[in-house]
Short mmCIF file of C-alpha atoms in Angstrom, two decimals:
data_model
loop_
_atom_site.label_atom_id
_atom_site.label_comp_id
_atom_site.label_asym_id
_atom_site.label_seq_id
_atom_site.Cartn_x
_atom_site.Cartn_y
_atom_site.Cartn_z
CA MET A 885 0.00 0.00 0.00
CA VAL A 886 1.17 3.53 -0.85
CA ALA A 887 -0.19 6.43 1.21
CA SER A 888 -0.15 9.83 -0.52
CA VAL A 889 -0.23 13.32 1.01
CA SER A 890 -0.27 16.64 -0.88
CA THR A 891 2.20 19.37 -0.03
CA VAL A 892 4.16 22.08 -1.87
CA ALA A 893 7.69 23.13 -2.82
CA TYR A 894 8.53 26.83 -3.04
CA LEU A 895 10.23 28.36 -6.04
CA GLY A 896 10.34 32.09 -5.45
CA LEU A 897 6.75 33.19 -4.81
CA GLU A 898 5.37 30.13 -6.57
CA ALA A 899 4.11 27.07 -4.71
CA ARG A 900 4.55 23.91 -6.79
CA ALA A 901 2.44 20.83 -6.03
CA VAL A 902 4.35 17.93 -4.47
CA GLU A 903 2.98 14.48 -3.64
CA VAL A 904 4.49 12.71 -0.65
CA GLN A 905 4.26 8.96 -1.29
CA VAL A 906 4.98 6.61 1.64
CA GLN A 907 5.36 2.87 1.24
CA LEU A 908 6.13 0.11 3.75
CA ILE A 909 8.10 -2.73 2.17
CA ALA A 910 9.06 -6.05 3.69
CA GLY A 911 12.77 -6.20 4.39
CA LEU A 912 15.42 -4.93 6.76
CA PRO A 913 14.30 -1.85 8.74
CA ALA A 914 15.31 1.38 6.98
CA PHE A 915 13.93 4.88 6.44
CA ASN A 916 14.80 6.49 3.11
CA VAL A 917 13.66 9.80 1.60
CA VAL A 918 14.11 10.21 -2.16
CA GLY A 919 13.10 12.87 -4.66
CA LEU A 920 15.87 15.50 -4.88
CA ALA A 921 15.59 16.48 -1.20
CA ASP A 922 18.04 18.87 0.47
CA LYS A 923 19.70 18.22 3.82
CA ALA A 924 16.85 19.75 5.84
CA VAL A 925 14.37 17.37 4.19
CA ALA A 926 16.69 14.39 4.61
CA GLU A 927 17.01 15.18 8.32
CA SER A 928 13.22 15.05 8.64
CA ARG A 929 13.57 11.28 9.12
CA GLU A 930 14.88 11.81 12.64
CA ARG A 931 12.29 14.48 13.50
CA VAL A 932 9.49 12.24 12.21
CA ARG A 933 10.87 9.25 14.09
CA GLY A 934 11.05 11.24 17.33
CA ALA A 935 7.57 12.77 16.89
CA ILE A 936 5.94 9.39 16.29
CA ALA A 937 7.76 7.95 19.28
CA ALA A 938 6.38 10.83 21.38
CA LEU A 939 2.86 9.59 20.48
CA GLY A 940 3.69 6.22 22.01
CA LEU A 941 3.94 4.51 18.63
CA ALA A 942 6.80 2.53 17.14
CA LEU A 943 7.78 2.46 13.51
CA PRO A 944 7.04 -0.88 11.87
CA PRO A 945 10.09 -3.16 11.40
CA LYS A 946 9.99 -2.69 7.64
CA ARG A 947 11.72 -0.72 4.92
CA ILE A 948 10.11 2.74 4.80
CA VAL A 949 10.43 4.59 1.50
CA VAL A 950 9.28 8.21 1.13
CA ASN A 951 9.16 9.53 -2.42
CA LEU A 952 8.69 13.25 -3.04
CA SER A 953 7.10 13.51 -6.48
CA PRO A 954 7.93 14.96 -9.00
CA ALA A 955 11.39 13.60 -8.35
CA ASP A 956 13.22 16.18 -10.50
CA LEU A 957 11.86 19.22 -8.59
CA PRO A 958 14.21 20.48 -5.84
CA LYS A 959 12.72 20.10 -2.35
CA GLU A 960 13.97 22.49 0.34
CA GLY A 961 12.80 23.36 3.83
CA THR A 962 11.46 21.80 7.00
CA HIS A 963 7.78 22.10 6.04
CA PHE A 964 7.97 18.55 4.59
CA ASP A 965 8.15 17.06 8.12
CA LEU A 966 4.41 17.03 8.77
CA PRO A 967 3.29 15.58 5.40
CA ILE A 968 5.90 12.83 5.72
CA ALA A 969 4.72 12.04 9.27
CA VAL A 970 0.99 11.92 8.46
CA GLY A 971 1.74 9.94 5.29
CA LEU A 972 3.64 7.41 7.38
CA LEU A 973 0.80 7.25 9.92
CA ALA A 974 -1.63 6.65 7.04
CA ALA A 975 0.54 3.82 5.73
CA MET A 976 0.54 2.36 9.26
CA GLY A 977 -3.27 2.56 9.37
CA VAL A 978 -3.39 5.11 12.21
CA VAL A 979 -5.22 7.72 10.12
CA ASP A 980 -7.51 7.39 7.11
CA ALA A 981 -5.59 8.11 3.88
CA GLU A 982 -8.77 9.23 2.07
CA THR A 983 -9.33 12.00 4.63
CA LEU A 984 -5.85 13.37 3.97
CA ALA A 985 -6.58 13.60 0.23
CA ASP A 986 -8.65 16.75 0.85
CA TYR A 987 -5.76 18.73 2.33
CA VAL A 988 -2.42 20.28 1.49
CA VAL A 989 -0.14 19.67 4.49
CA VAL A 990 2.82 21.80 5.64
CA GLY A 991 4.66 22.13 8.95
CA GLU A 992 7.87 21.44 10.83
CA LEU A 993 7.95 18.86 13.62
CA GLY A 994 9.59 18.88 17.00
CA LEU A 995 10.79 15.69 18.69
CA ASP A 996 7.90 16.04 21.16
CA ALA A 997 5.33 15.93 18.29
CA ARG A 998 4.65 19.67 18.35
CA ILE A 999 4.04 21.31 14.96
CA ALA A 1000 6.35 24.31 14.59
CA PRO A 1001 6.03 27.24 12.16
CA SER A 1002 7.74 27.08 8.78
CA PRO A 1003 8.20 29.76 6.10
CA GLY A 1004 5.78 30.05 3.17
CA VAL A 1005 2.45 29.04 4.74
CA LEU A 1006 0.59 31.91 3.04
CA LEU A 1007 1.78 30.68 -0.37
CA ALA A 1008 0.73 27.13 0.50
CA ALA A 1009 -2.72 28.41 1.51
CA LEU A 1010 -3.15 30.31 -1.75
CA HIS A 1011 -2.09 27.18 -3.65
CA ALA A 1012 -4.58 25.04 -1.71
CA SER A 1013 -7.33 27.56 -2.45
CA ALA A 1014 -6.49 27.48 -6.17
CA ILE A 1015 -6.82 23.68 -6.39
CA GLY A 1016 -9.89 23.48 -4.15
CA LYS A 1017 -8.34 21.79 -1.12
CA GLY A 1018 -8.03 22.61 2.56
CA LEU A 1019 -4.79 23.28 4.41
CA VAL A 1020 -3.17 21.63 7.43
CA CYS A 1021 -0.62 23.96 9.00
CA PRO A 1022 0.95 24.89 12.37
CA ALA A 1023 -1.38 26.52 14.89
CA ALA A 1024 0.94 29.55 15.13
CA GLN A 1025 0.39 30.24 11.42
CA GLY A 1026 -3.35 29.70 11.17
CA ALA A 1027 -4.01 33.45 11.13
CA GLU A 1028 -1.53 33.84 8.26
CA ALA A 1029 -3.14 31.04 6.23
CA ALA A 1030 -6.62 32.47 6.80
CA TRP A 1031 -5.75 35.42 4.53
CA ALA A 1032 -6.03 33.03 1.57
CA GLY A 1033 -9.83 33.24 1.69
CA SER A 1034 -12.64 30.80 2.30
CA ILE A 1035 -10.77 27.49 2.52
CA GLN A 1036 -10.86 24.92 5.28
CA ILE A 1037 -7.84 25.41 7.52
CA VAL A 1038 -6.76 22.96 10.20
CA ALA A 1039 -4.23 24.77 12.39
CA ALA A 1040 -2.94 22.13 14.80
CA PRO A 1041 -0.53 22.66 17.71
CA ASP A 1042 0.69 19.03 17.64
CA ILE A 1043 0.20 15.74 15.82
CA LEU A 1044 -2.13 14.29 18.48
CA SER A 1045 -4.55 17.22 18.11
CA LEU A 1046 -4.41 16.81 14.34
CA LEU A 1047 -5.17 13.08 14.54
CA ASN A 1048 -8.10 13.69 16.88
CA HIS A 1049 -9.47 16.35 14.52
CA LEU A 1050 -9.18 14.08 11.47
CA LYS A 1051 -10.99 11.30 13.38
CA GLY A 1052 -13.78 13.64 14.46
CA HIS A 1053 -12.73 13.90 18.11
CA GLY A 1054 -11.85 17.29 19.59
CA LEU A 1055 -12.36 19.34 16.44
CA LEU A 1056 -10.07 22.33 16.07
CA GLY A 1057 -11.63 25.75 15.53
CA ALA A 1058 -11.12 27.64 12.27
CA PRO A 1059 -8.50 30.39 12.65
CA GLN A 1060 -9.32 34.01 11.87
CA PRO A 1061 -7.16 36.19 9.60
CA GLY A 1062 -4.51 38.17 11.42
CA GLU A 1063 -5.04 41.87 11.92
CA ALA A 1064 -3.96 44.39 9.30
CA ASP A 1065 -1.83 46.91 11.13
CA ASP A 1066 -2.19 50.58 10.32
CA ALA A 1067 0.67 52.38 8.62
CA VAL A 1068 3.45 53.28 11.03
CA ILE A 1069 4.44 56.92 11.00
CA GLY A 1070 8.21 57.54 10.91
CA PRO A 1071 10.19 60.78 11.21
CA ASP A 1072 8.38 63.95 10.13
CA LEU A 1073 9.69 66.25 7.42
CA ALA A 1074 9.14 69.11 9.85
CA GLN A 1075 12.33 67.90 11.58
CA VAL A 1076 14.37 68.76 8.47
CA LYS A 1077 15.57 72.35 8.50
CA GLY A 1078 16.46 73.99 5.21
CA GLN A 1079 17.13 71.66 2.26
CA GLU A 1080 14.08 72.85 0.32
CA THR A 1081 15.40 71.52 -3.00
CA ALA A 1082 16.02 68.07 -1.53
CA LYS A 1083 12.58 67.99 0.10
CA ARG A 1084 10.99 68.95 -3.22
CA ALA A 1085 12.86 66.09 -4.91
CA LEU A 1086 11.70 63.74 -2.15
CA GLU A 1087 8.09 64.76 -2.81
CA ILE A 1088 8.47 64.12 -6.55
CA ALA A 1089 10.09 60.75 -5.86
CA ALA A 1090 7.20 59.75 -3.59
CA ALA A 1091 4.54 60.95 -6.02
CA GLY A 1092 5.88 59.04 -9.02
CA GLY A 1093 7.79 56.15 -7.47
CA HIS A 1094 11.11 57.48 -8.80
CA ASN A 1095 14.63 56.57 -7.71
CA LEU A 1096 16.60 59.28 -5.89
CA VAL A 1097 20.22 59.90 -4.92
CA MET A 1098 21.32 62.65 -2.54
CA VAL A 1099 24.93 63.86 -2.58
CA GLY A 1100 26.21 66.05 0.21
CA PRO A 1101 28.52 66.37 3.21
CA PRO A 1102 27.98 64.38 6.42
CA GLY A 1103 25.38 65.79 8.78
CA ALA A 1104 23.37 67.55 6.07
CA GLY A 1105 20.23 65.47 6.73
CA LYS A 1106 20.35 62.91 3.90
CA SER A 1107 19.56 59.88 6.07
CA LEU A 1108 16.82 61.74 7.95
CA MET A 1109 15.10 62.75 4.73
CA ALA A 1110 15.28 59.18 3.43
CA ALA A 1111 13.71 57.92 6.66
CA CYS A 1112 10.89 60.45 6.16
CA LEU A 1113 9.97 58.99 2.76
CA PRO A 1114 7.70 56.14 4.01
CA GLY A 1115 5.72 58.74 5.97
CA ILE A 1116 4.71 60.60 2.81
CA LEU A 1117 4.02 57.51 0.69
CA PRO A 1118 0.41 56.31 0.52
CA PRO A 1119 -0.29 53.19 2.60
CA LEU A 1120 -0.45 49.81 0.89
CA ASP A 1121 -3.84 48.84 -0.47
CA ALA A 1122 -5.23 45.34 0.16
CA ALA A 1123 -3.69 43.76 -2.95
CA GLU A 1124 -0.30 45.37 -2.33
CA ALA A 1125 -0.34 44.31 1.34
CA LEU A 1126 -0.92 40.72 0.25
CA GLU A 1127 2.00 40.92 -2.22
CA VAL A 1128 4.33 42.25 0.45
CA SER A 1129 3.14 39.62 2.91
CA MET A 1130 3.82 36.81 0.43
CA VAL A 1131 7.47 37.87 0.26
CA ALA A 1132 7.60 38.12 4.06
CA SER A 1133 6.01 34.66 4.35
CA VAL A 1134 8.68 33.05 2.16
CA ALA A 1135 11.38 34.88 4.11
CA GLY A 1136 9.84 33.69 7.40
CA THR A 1137 9.34 37.22 8.77
CA LEU A 1138 5.53 37.31 8.80
CA VAL A 1139 4.73 37.18 12.53
CA GLY A 1140 1.31 36.14 13.81
CA GLY A 1141 -0.30 36.47 10.39
CA ARG A 1142 -0.33 40.24 10.80
CA LEU A 1143 -0.43 42.08 7.50
CA THR A 1144 0.82 45.64 7.46
CA ARG A 1145 -0.22 48.71 5.51
CA THR A 1146 3.21 50.30 6.00
CA ARG A 1147 5.43 50.27 2.94
CA PRO A 1148 8.68 48.36 3.54
CA PHE A 1149 11.78 50.40 4.31
CA ARG A 1150 14.99 48.43 4.12
CA ALA A 1151 18.40 49.94 4.85
CA PRO A 1152 21.15 47.28 4.52
CA HIS A 1153 24.68 48.04 5.68
CA HIS A 1154 27.26 48.72 2.98
CA SER A 1155 29.03 45.46 3.85
CA ALA A 1156 26.05 43.48 2.47
CA SER A 1157 26.92 40.71 0.02
CA MET A 1158 25.32 40.19 -3.38
CA ALA A 1159 23.22 37.30 -2.06
CA ALA A 1160 22.01 39.47 0.84
CA LEU A 1161 21.02 42.31 -1.48
CA VAL A 1162 19.42 40.53 -4.45
CA GLY A 1163 18.72 37.10 -2.94
CA GLY A 1164 20.28 33.66 -3.24
CA GLY A 1165 22.27 31.53 -0.87
CA LEU A 1166 22.39 27.76 -0.46
CA ARG A 1167 18.62 27.75 -0.01
CA VAL A 1168 17.43 30.55 -2.26
CA ARG A 1169 15.78 33.27 -0.20
CA PRO A 1170 14.61 36.77 -1.12
CA GLY A 1171 17.19 39.52 -0.63
CA GLU A 1172 16.80 43.11 0.48
CA VAL A 1173 15.66 44.20 -2.96
CA SER A 1174 12.67 41.81 -2.69
CA LEU A 1175 11.98 42.45 0.99
CA ALA A 1176 11.62 46.12 -0.03
CA HIS A 1177 9.07 45.25 -2.77
CA LEU A 1178 6.52 48.07 -3.15
CA GLY A 1179 8.54 50.09 -0.66
CA VAL A 1180 11.90 51.81 -0.25
CA LEU A 1181 15.42 50.41 -0.44
CA PHE A 1182 17.77 52.92 1.17
CA LEU A 1183 21.49 52.56 0.47
CA ASP A 1184 23.50 54.88 2.67
CA GLU A 1185 27.17 55.51 1.84
CA LEU A 1186 26.51 54.28 -1.71
CA PRO A 1187 30.16 54.18 -2.96
CA GLU A 1188 31.15 52.03 0.04
CA PHE A 1189 29.12 49.09 -1.33
CA GLN A 1190 31.07 46.66 -3.48
CA ARG A 1191 30.76 47.68 -7.10
CA ALA A 1192 29.63 44.23 -8.25
CA VAL A 1193 26.93 44.24 -5.57
CA LEU A 1194 25.62 47.61 -6.73
CA ASP A 1195 25.66 46.58 -10.38
CA SER A 1196 23.53 43.56 -9.53
CA LEU A 1197 20.70 46.05 -8.90
CA ARG A 1198 20.60 47.18 -12.52
CA GLN A 1199 18.26 44.43 -13.76
CA PRO A 1200 15.82 44.61 -10.78
CA LEU A 1201 15.56 48.39 -11.12
CA GLU A 1202 14.69 48.06 -14.80
CA THR A 1203 12.32 45.07 -14.75
CA GLY A 1204 10.85 45.05 -11.23
CA THR A 1205 11.88 41.42 -10.75
CA VAL A 1206 15.07 39.62 -9.78
CA SER A 1207 15.90 36.22 -11.28
CA ILE A 1208 18.31 33.93 -9.48
CA ALA A 1209 19.72 31.16 -11.66
CA ARG A 1210 20.80 27.83 -10.24
CA ALA A 1211 21.85 24.64 -11.99
CA ASN A 1212 18.61 22.90 -11.04
CA ALA A 1213 16.15 25.81 -10.91
CA HIS A 1214 15.50 29.44 -11.78
CA VAL A 1215 13.83 31.42 -9.00
CA THR A 1216 12.15 34.79 -9.55
CA PHE A 1217 11.18 37.27 -6.83
CA PRO A 1218 9.39 40.60 -7.24
CA SER A 1219 11.47 43.75 -6.71
CA ARG A 1220 9.38 46.78 -7.64
CA ILE A 1221 11.22 49.19 -5.38
CA GLN A 1222 12.09 52.82 -4.95
CA LEU A 1223 15.84 53.12 -4.64
CA VAL A 1224 16.95 56.00 -2.42
CA ALA A 1225 20.69 56.44 -2.03
CA ALA A 1226 22.91 58.84 -0.12
CA MET A 1227 26.58 59.52 -0.61
CA ASN A 1228 29.29 61.97 0.33
CA PRO A 1229 30.84 63.97 -2.50
CA CYS A 1230 34.29 62.59 -1.68
CA LYS A 1231 36.08 60.34 0.81
CA CYS A 1232 36.41 63.04 3.49
CA GLY A 1233 32.92 64.39 2.68
CA HIS A 1234 33.82 68.07 2.65
CA LEU A 1235 34.49 68.80 -1.02
CA GLY A 1236 34.11 72.51 -1.68
CA ASP A 1237 34.78 73.55 1.92
CA ALA A 1238 38.21 75.17 1.93
CA ALA A 1239 38.52 74.78 5.69
CA LEU A 1240 37.74 71.06 5.83
CA ALA A 1241 38.44 69.55 2.41
CA CYS A 1242 41.51 67.36 1.99
CA SER A 1243 44.48 68.30 -0.14
CA ARG A 1244 43.62 65.77 -2.84
CA ALA A 1245 40.45 67.60 -3.97
CA PRO A 1246 39.02 67.54 -6.61
CA ARG A 1247 40.74 64.32 -7.76
CA CYS A 1248 39.58 62.68 -4.54
CA ALA A 1249 35.93 63.36 -5.47
CA ALA A 1250 36.31 61.98 -8.99
CA ASP A 1251 37.89 58.76 -7.71
CA TYR A 1252 35.29 58.35 -4.96
CA GLN A 1253 32.25 58.92 -7.14
CA ALA A 1254 33.68 56.65 -9.86
CA LYS A 1255 33.07 53.72 -7.51
CA VAL A 1256 29.42 53.88 -8.59
CA SER A 1257 29.01 52.82 -12.23
CA GLY A 1258 27.49 55.12 -14.82
CA PRO A 1259 24.83 52.60 -15.93
CA LEU A 1260 23.52 52.38 -12.35
CA LEU A 1261 23.43 56.17 -11.95
CA ASP A 1262 21.63 56.39 -15.30
CA ARG A 1263 18.79 54.37 -13.75
CA ILE A 1264 18.33 56.93 -10.96
CA ASP A 1265 15.81 59.59 -11.96
CA LEU A 1266 16.56 62.32 -9.43
CA HIS A 1267 20.05 63.55 -8.49
CA VAL A 1268 20.14 66.17 -5.74
CA GLU A 1269 23.02 68.13 -4.29
CA VAL A 1270 22.46 68.56 -0.54
CA ALA A 1271 24.34 71.53 0.90
CA ALA A 1272 25.83 71.66 4.38
CA LEU A 1273 23.63 73.35 6.97
CA SER A 1274 24.84 76.65 8.35
CA ALA A 1275 24.43 77.87 11.93
CA ALA A 1276 21.69 80.19 10.71
CA ASP A 1277 19.74 77.22 9.31
CA LEU A 1278 20.01 75.29 12.57
CA VAL A 1279 18.50 78.04 14.71
CA LEU A 1280 15.50 78.48 12.42
CA PRO A 1281 12.12 77.38 13.81
CA PRO A 1282 10.68 74.09 12.46
CA PRO A 1283 9.16 74.35 8.98
CA ALA A 1284 5.44 75.08 8.86
CA GLU A 1285 4.90 72.19 6.44
CA GLY A 1286 5.43 68.63 7.63
CA SER A 1287 4.89 65.13 6.29
CA ALA A 1288 1.08 65.30 6.54
CA GLN A 1289 0.81 68.19 4.08
CA VAL A 1290 3.30 66.63 1.64
CA ALA A 1291 1.60 63.22 1.94
CA ALA A 1292 -1.73 64.79 0.93
CA ARG A 1293 -0.22 66.14 -2.30
CA VAL A 1294 1.49 62.82 -2.97
CA ALA A 1295 -1.79 60.94 -2.43
CA ALA A 1296 -3.58 63.25 -4.86
CA ALA A 1297 -0.91 62.68 -7.53
CA ARG A 1298 -1.01 58.92 -6.96
CA ALA A 1299 -4.82 58.97 -7.35
CA VAL A 1300 -4.42 60.68 -10.73
CA GLN A 1301 -1.96 57.99 -11.81
CA ALA A 1302 -4.22 55.19 -10.57
CA ALA A 1303 -7.07 56.53 -12.72
CA ARG A 1304 -4.79 57.06 -15.72
CA TYR A 1305 -3.35 53.54 -15.63
CA ALA A 1306 -6.49 51.72 -14.50
CA ASP A 1307 -6.48 49.57 -17.65
CA HIS A 1308 -2.76 48.79 -17.47
CA PRO A 1309 -0.61 46.73 -15.05
CA ILE A 1310 1.10 49.95 -13.91
CA ARG A 1311 0.93 51.71 -10.56
CA THR A 1312 3.08 54.83 -10.97
CA ASN A 1313 4.71 57.03 -13.58
CA ALA A 1314 8.08 55.37 -12.86
CA GLU A 1315 6.80 52.16 -14.50
CA VAL A 1316 5.27 53.60 -17.69
CA ASP A 1317 7.13 52.99 -20.94
CA GLY A 1318 6.84 52.79 -24.71
CA THR A 1319 3.84 54.11 -26.59
CA LEU A 1320 1.91 54.65 -23.38
CA LEU A 1321 4.61 57.02 -22.13
CA GLU A 1322 4.45 58.94 -25.41
CA ALA A 1323 0.68 59.18 -25.05
CA VAL A 1324 0.64 60.53 -21.49
CA ALA A 1325 3.90 62.48 -21.24
CA THR A 1326 4.57 64.07 -24.64
CA PRO A 1327 5.38 67.72 -23.85
CA ASP A 1328 4.04 70.76 -25.69
CA GLN A 1329 6.11 72.41 -28.43
CA PRO A 1330 8.24 74.63 -26.11
CA GLY A 1331 8.83 71.61 -23.89
CA ARG A 1332 9.91 69.44 -26.85
CA THR A 1333 12.31 72.13 -28.01
CA LEU A 1334 13.89 72.41 -24.56
CA LEU A 1335 14.13 68.64 -24.19
CA ALA A 1336 15.80 68.27 -27.59
CA GLN A 1337 18.35 70.95 -26.76
CA ALA A 1338 19.04 69.47 -23.33
CA SER A 1339 19.40 65.95 -24.73
CA GLU A 1340 22.19 67.18 -26.99
CA ALA A 1341 23.90 69.36 -24.39
CA MET A 1342 23.65 66.81 -21.54
CA ARG A 1343 24.31 63.80 -23.80
CA LEU A 1344 21.28 61.97 -22.50
CA SER A 1345 20.96 58.26 -23.22
CA ALA A 1346 17.68 56.85 -24.48
CA ARG A 1347 17.01 55.67 -20.93
CA GLY A 1348 17.79 59.13 -19.56
CA TYR A 1349 15.44 60.72 -22.10
CA THR A 1350 12.65 58.35 -21.04
CA ARG A 1351 13.21 59.04 -17.37
CA ILE A 1352 13.08 62.80 -17.94
CA LEU A 1353 9.61 62.35 -19.43
CA ARG A 1354 8.50 60.21 -16.49
CA VAL A 1355 9.68 62.75 -13.93
CA ALA A 1356 8.12 65.61 -15.88
CA ARG A 1357 4.81 63.73 -15.95
CA THR A 1358 4.97 63.39 -12.16
CA ILE A 1359 5.77 67.08 -11.71
CA ALA A 1360 2.76 67.92 -13.89
CA ASP A 1361 0.57 65.61 -11.79
CA LEU A 1362 1.67 67.38 -8.60
CA ALA A 1363 0.82 70.69 -10.25
CA GLY A 1364 -2.60 69.41 -11.34
CA SER A 1365 -1.73 69.87 -15.02
CA ALA A 1366 -3.28 67.60 -17.65
CA GLY A 1367 -0.36 68.11 -20.04
CA VAL A 1368 3.42 68.31 -19.72
CA GLY A 1369 4.80 71.79 -20.34
CA ARG A 1370 8.16 73.48 -20.64
CA ILE A 1371 8.28 74.32 -16.93
CA HIS A 1372 7.82 70.65 -16.00
CA ILE A 1373 10.56 69.56 -18.43
CA ALA A 1374 12.88 72.25 -17.05
CA GLU A 1375 12.46 71.10 -13.46
CA ALA A 1376 12.91 67.44 -14.45
CA LEU A 1377 16.14 68.34 -16.25
CA SER A 1378 17.45 70.12 -13.18
CA TYR A 1379 17.46 66.82 -11.30
CA ARG A 1380 19.27 64.89 -14.02
CA ARG A 1381 22.90 63.90 -13.69
CA GLN A 1382 24.95 65.23 -16.60
CA ALA A 1383 27.21 62.75 -18.34
CA PRO A 1384 30.90 63.50 -17.77
CA ARG A 1385 32.84 65.03 -20.62
CA SER A 1386 35.47 62.89 -22.22
#
């Protein structure tokens, strides 16, 4: 007899169907797991053996073979423990195999038969909903699974409770979806004194989803302004919150099934490796660029990152996805982010200040800024010079306008974009391209003339030309203008980095 249990394998944000087949064969006692399983899955034999022993049962003195089908699909993670255990119990006749056919089963086991949380339960629940089955999962993740909709969820704290439920004794209650937390308010823009140009650029970046880099001396307020950005972005809607939570579920950071309306804000240290930033590792996991999906990725001290690590961001910034290639699988994670970067103008940070600058200026600045490649900088829409604050700036009273007022204008501009792109898979101006961009952002005649002259003088690439139009469209949206005019093109050009002369 072969007992079968349905479970899943995770490839990026995709849950692939896996059938756990358990067979008891006459012969010398053995316990083998086959089907391209990684070390964590292979070690499940000992966890399953200990959990079944904790129930007061002994494994039959036979050869136990567990096949994870399809055999050519990589199997990673500890969530295979529970389906292997219940499949073995079904083969032993302890539980009805036909009852298990109605469920997708995931969960890690402890040696005392407790069912522990495992990453990816939300994806497994969505998969179960799509194929019309229920879900068996750890009790701690029942609230997370309940977000998948109206499917039958059995959230069990241990194997004994699960067996009693499946036999109709001591039925477990259906879990309720976790709470959706309100957006968390961060630092207020009212804390930033001076820096009106940088704050204007921050507002444009928030309104259109554009990338931004701030260049200025230490202590000018670059990091504070970046931290203020989530406070002026609109909160996640229901569909976006679910997208963000799916990434968090795979990463194992979704706690208590609580979805959040706060846009992610990730700020990795400049010592981060390529795998940490874009994803990867022995067991492929989402990196910072995916954990910041639909939010902000802040890179402070941009030139201090390894150049190869920074250049790995070029494809995610362009496509909104990151693809990690392995010999046995290709994994894709979403990465629709806003990149906000901050950097000093030179190694000492005081270029242009005769009292503080080092003796190597301006060669020092050229060498330092050359650590960031031109193709990466070409993908950043807004380049802002942040000046050092003077003593007169510091003693000024707080600005009258804070994050709430800026957020209202950003929300209004985002509403205009939502209506404009309602029939397209686009959220913001930063994503629009091709003929659609020409239709919504073609400037008037004076604007076209200025853009043509600037393209020649600034040696804009085709990508740079496109990004000027996107930023100008956002500036027009903030101004409540239906069309793009010369004034909008002029402001967009003022934020563009000029290509160095040869």
